[in-house]
Tab-separated table of C-alpha atoms in Angstrom:
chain	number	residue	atom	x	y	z
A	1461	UNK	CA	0.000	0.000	0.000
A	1462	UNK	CA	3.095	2.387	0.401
A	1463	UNK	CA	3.763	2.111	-2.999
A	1464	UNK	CA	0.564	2.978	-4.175
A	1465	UNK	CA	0.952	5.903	-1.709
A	1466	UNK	CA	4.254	6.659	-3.099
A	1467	UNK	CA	3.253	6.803	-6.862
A	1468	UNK	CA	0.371	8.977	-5.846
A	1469	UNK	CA	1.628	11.393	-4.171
A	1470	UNK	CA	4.651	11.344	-6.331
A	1471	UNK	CA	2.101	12.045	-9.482
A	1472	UNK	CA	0.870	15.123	-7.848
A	1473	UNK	CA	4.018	16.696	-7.301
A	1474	UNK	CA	5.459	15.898	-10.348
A	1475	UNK	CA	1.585	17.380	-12.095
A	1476	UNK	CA	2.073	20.564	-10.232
A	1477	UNK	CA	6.103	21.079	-10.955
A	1478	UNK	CA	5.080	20.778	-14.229
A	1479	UNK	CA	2.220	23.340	-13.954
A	1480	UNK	CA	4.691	25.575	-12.832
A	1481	UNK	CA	7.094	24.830	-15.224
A	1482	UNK	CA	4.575	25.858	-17.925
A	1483	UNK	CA	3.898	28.798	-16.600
A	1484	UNK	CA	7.531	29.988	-15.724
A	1485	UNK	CA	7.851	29.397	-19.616
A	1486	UNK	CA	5.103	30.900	-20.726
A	1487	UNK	CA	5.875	34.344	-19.200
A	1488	UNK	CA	9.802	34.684	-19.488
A	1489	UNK	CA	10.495	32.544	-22.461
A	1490	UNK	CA	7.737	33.533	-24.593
A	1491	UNK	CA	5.967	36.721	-23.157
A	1492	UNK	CA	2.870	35.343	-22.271
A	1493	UNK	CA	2.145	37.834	-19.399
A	1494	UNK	CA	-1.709	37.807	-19.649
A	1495	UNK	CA	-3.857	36.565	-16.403
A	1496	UNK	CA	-6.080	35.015	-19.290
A	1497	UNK	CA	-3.333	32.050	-19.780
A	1498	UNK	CA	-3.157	31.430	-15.927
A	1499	UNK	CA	-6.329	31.361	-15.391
A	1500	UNK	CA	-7.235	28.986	-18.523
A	1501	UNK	CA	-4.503	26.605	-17.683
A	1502	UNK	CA	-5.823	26.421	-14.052
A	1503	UNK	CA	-9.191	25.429	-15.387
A	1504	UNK	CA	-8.190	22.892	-17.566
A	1505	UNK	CA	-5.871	21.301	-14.776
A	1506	UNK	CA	-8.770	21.081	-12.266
A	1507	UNK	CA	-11.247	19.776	-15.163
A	1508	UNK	CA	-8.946	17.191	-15.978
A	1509	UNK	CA	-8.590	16.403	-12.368
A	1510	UNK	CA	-12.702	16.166	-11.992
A	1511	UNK	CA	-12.762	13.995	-14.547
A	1512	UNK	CA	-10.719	11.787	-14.088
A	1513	UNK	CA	-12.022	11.293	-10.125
A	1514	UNK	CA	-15.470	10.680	-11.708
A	1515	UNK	CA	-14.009	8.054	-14.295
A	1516	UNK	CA	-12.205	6.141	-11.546
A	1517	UNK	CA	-14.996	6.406	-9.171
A	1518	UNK	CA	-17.428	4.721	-12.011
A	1519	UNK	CA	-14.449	2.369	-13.128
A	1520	UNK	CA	-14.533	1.077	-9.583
A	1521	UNK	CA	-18.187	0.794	-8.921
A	1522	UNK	CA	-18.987	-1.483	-12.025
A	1523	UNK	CA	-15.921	-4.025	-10.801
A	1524	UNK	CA	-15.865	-5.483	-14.292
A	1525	UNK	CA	-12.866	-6.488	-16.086
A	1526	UNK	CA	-12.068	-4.887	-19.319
A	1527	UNK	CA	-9.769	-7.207	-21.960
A	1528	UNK	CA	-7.116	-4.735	-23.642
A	1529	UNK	CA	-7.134	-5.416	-27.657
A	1530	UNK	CA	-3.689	-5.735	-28.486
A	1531	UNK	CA	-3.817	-3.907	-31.893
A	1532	UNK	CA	-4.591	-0.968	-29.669
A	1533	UNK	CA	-1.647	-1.755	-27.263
A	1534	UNK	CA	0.445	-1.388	-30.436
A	1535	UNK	CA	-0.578	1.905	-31.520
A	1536	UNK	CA	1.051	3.208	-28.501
A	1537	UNK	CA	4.212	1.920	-29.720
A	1538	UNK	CA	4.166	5.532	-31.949
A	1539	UNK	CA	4.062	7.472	-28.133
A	1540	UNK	CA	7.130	5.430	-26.537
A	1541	UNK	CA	8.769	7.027	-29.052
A	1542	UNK	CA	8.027	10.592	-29.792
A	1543	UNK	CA	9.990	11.811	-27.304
A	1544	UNK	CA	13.427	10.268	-28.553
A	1545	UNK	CA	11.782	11.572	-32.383
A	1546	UNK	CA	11.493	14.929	-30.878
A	1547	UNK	CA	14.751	15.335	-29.349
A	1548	UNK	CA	16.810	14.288	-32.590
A	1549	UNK	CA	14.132	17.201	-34.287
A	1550	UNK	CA	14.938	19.466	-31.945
A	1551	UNK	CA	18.913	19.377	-32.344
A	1552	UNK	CA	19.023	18.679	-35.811
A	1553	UNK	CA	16.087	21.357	-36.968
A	1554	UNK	CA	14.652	23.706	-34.871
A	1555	UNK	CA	17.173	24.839	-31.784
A	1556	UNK	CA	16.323	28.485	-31.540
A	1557	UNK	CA	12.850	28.805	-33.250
A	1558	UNK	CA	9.637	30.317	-31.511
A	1559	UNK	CA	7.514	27.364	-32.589
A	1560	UNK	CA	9.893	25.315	-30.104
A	1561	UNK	CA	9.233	27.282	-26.855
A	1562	UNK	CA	4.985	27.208	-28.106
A	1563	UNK	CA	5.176	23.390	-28.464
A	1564	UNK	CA	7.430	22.792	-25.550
A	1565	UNK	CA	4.898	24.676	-23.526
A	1566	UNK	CA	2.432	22.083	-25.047
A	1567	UNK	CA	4.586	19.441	-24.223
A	1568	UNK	CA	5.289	20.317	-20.425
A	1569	UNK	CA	1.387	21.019	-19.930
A	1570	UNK	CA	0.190	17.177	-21.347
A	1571	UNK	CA	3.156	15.672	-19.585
A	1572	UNK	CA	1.389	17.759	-16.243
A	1573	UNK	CA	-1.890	15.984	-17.336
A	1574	UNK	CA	-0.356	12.821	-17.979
A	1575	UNK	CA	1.191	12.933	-14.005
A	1576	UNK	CA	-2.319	14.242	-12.927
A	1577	UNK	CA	-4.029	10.975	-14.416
A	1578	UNK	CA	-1.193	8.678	-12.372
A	1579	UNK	CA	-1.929	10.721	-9.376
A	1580	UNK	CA	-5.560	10.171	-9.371
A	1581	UNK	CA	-5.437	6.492	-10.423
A	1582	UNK	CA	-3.199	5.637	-7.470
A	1583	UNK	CA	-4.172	7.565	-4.783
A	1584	UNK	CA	-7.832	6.738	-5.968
A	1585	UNK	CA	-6.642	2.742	-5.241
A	1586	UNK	CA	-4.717	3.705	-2.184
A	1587	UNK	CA	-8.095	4.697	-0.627
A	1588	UNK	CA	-10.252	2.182	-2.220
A	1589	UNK	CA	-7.567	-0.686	-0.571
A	1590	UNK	CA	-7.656	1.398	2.695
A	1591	UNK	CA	-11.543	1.673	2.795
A	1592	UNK	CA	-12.137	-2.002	1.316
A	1593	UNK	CA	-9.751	-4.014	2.655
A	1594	UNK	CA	-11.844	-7.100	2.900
A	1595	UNK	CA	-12.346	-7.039	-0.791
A	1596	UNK	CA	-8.506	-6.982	-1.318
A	1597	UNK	CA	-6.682	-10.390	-2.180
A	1598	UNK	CA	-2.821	-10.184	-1.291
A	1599	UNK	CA	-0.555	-12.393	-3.731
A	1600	UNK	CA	0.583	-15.307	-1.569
A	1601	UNK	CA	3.847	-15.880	-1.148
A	1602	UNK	CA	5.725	-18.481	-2.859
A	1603	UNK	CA	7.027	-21.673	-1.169
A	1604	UNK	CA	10.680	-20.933	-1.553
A	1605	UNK	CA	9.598	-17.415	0.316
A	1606	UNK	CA	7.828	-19.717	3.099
A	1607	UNK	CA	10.789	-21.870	3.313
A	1608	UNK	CA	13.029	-18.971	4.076
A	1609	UNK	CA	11.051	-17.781	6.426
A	1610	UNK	CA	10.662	-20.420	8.469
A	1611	UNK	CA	14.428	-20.639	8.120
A	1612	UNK	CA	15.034	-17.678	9.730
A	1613	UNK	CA	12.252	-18.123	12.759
A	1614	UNK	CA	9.508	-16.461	11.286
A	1615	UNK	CA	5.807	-18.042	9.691
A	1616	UNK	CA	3.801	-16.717	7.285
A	1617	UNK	CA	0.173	-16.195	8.373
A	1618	UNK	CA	-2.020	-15.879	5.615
A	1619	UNK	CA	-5.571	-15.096	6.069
């Protein structure tokens, strides 16, 4: 359960470092020193946040397993490796151009969204194992793990 914890809490900071990161570049790198861009970037981070907490509170309540289709698995193939694609761009291309700070700002503020959707999903389990904790099943340990245990004095109690 710590690492559930861990991962959620470790989304959240790393979703608003990035926020701030956007905005740092948006008003000294490229001038953006309007409240309007604040203030519509805050609104799209705490709409993204709402939804997501209503999509994991329905995903939860229906319980029902969901088979992935592996032709859609490989699509994402293409995102593993945009950012290695965008960094050979970037050095062999672009360097100092304007477009480059607009689509980094782009960049930073998905990769925000992307940490906000980790932070919800785990700290949305964290408190669904803490609150349902009867409904949990723990993986039981193997019998090698058993047998050390036993050889150093201690038993495995599973419930």
């Amino acid at each position: 359960m710590e690492t559930v914890l861990f991962f959620g809490v470790l989304g959240a900071v790393s979703a608003f470092c990035l926020f701030v990161l956007t905005q740092k570049l948006a008003y000294f790198v490229v001038g953006m020193d309007s409240l309007v861009f604040l203030i519509i970037s805050l609104v799209v981070y705490l709409c993204v946040i709402f939804y997501f907490i209503f999509y994991y509170k329905e995903k939860i309540t229906n319980l029902k397993r969901v088979k992935q289709n592996t032709k859609k698995r490989a699509s994402w193939s293409l995102l593993y490796t945009s950012p290695a694609i965008g960094y050979i761009t970037y050095h062999s291309f672009i360097k100092e151009s304007q477009f480059l700070h607009h689509a980094m700002i782009f960049v930073f503020f998905m990769l925000g969204i992307f940490f906000i959707y980790i932070s919800v999903k785990f700290l949305h389990k964290y408190y669904f194992i803490r609150t349902n904790i009867d409904l949990v099943v723990f993986q039981e340990p193997s019998t090698k793990e058993k047998k050390k245990a036993l050889a150093k004095g201690k038993e495995i109690i599973i419930k």
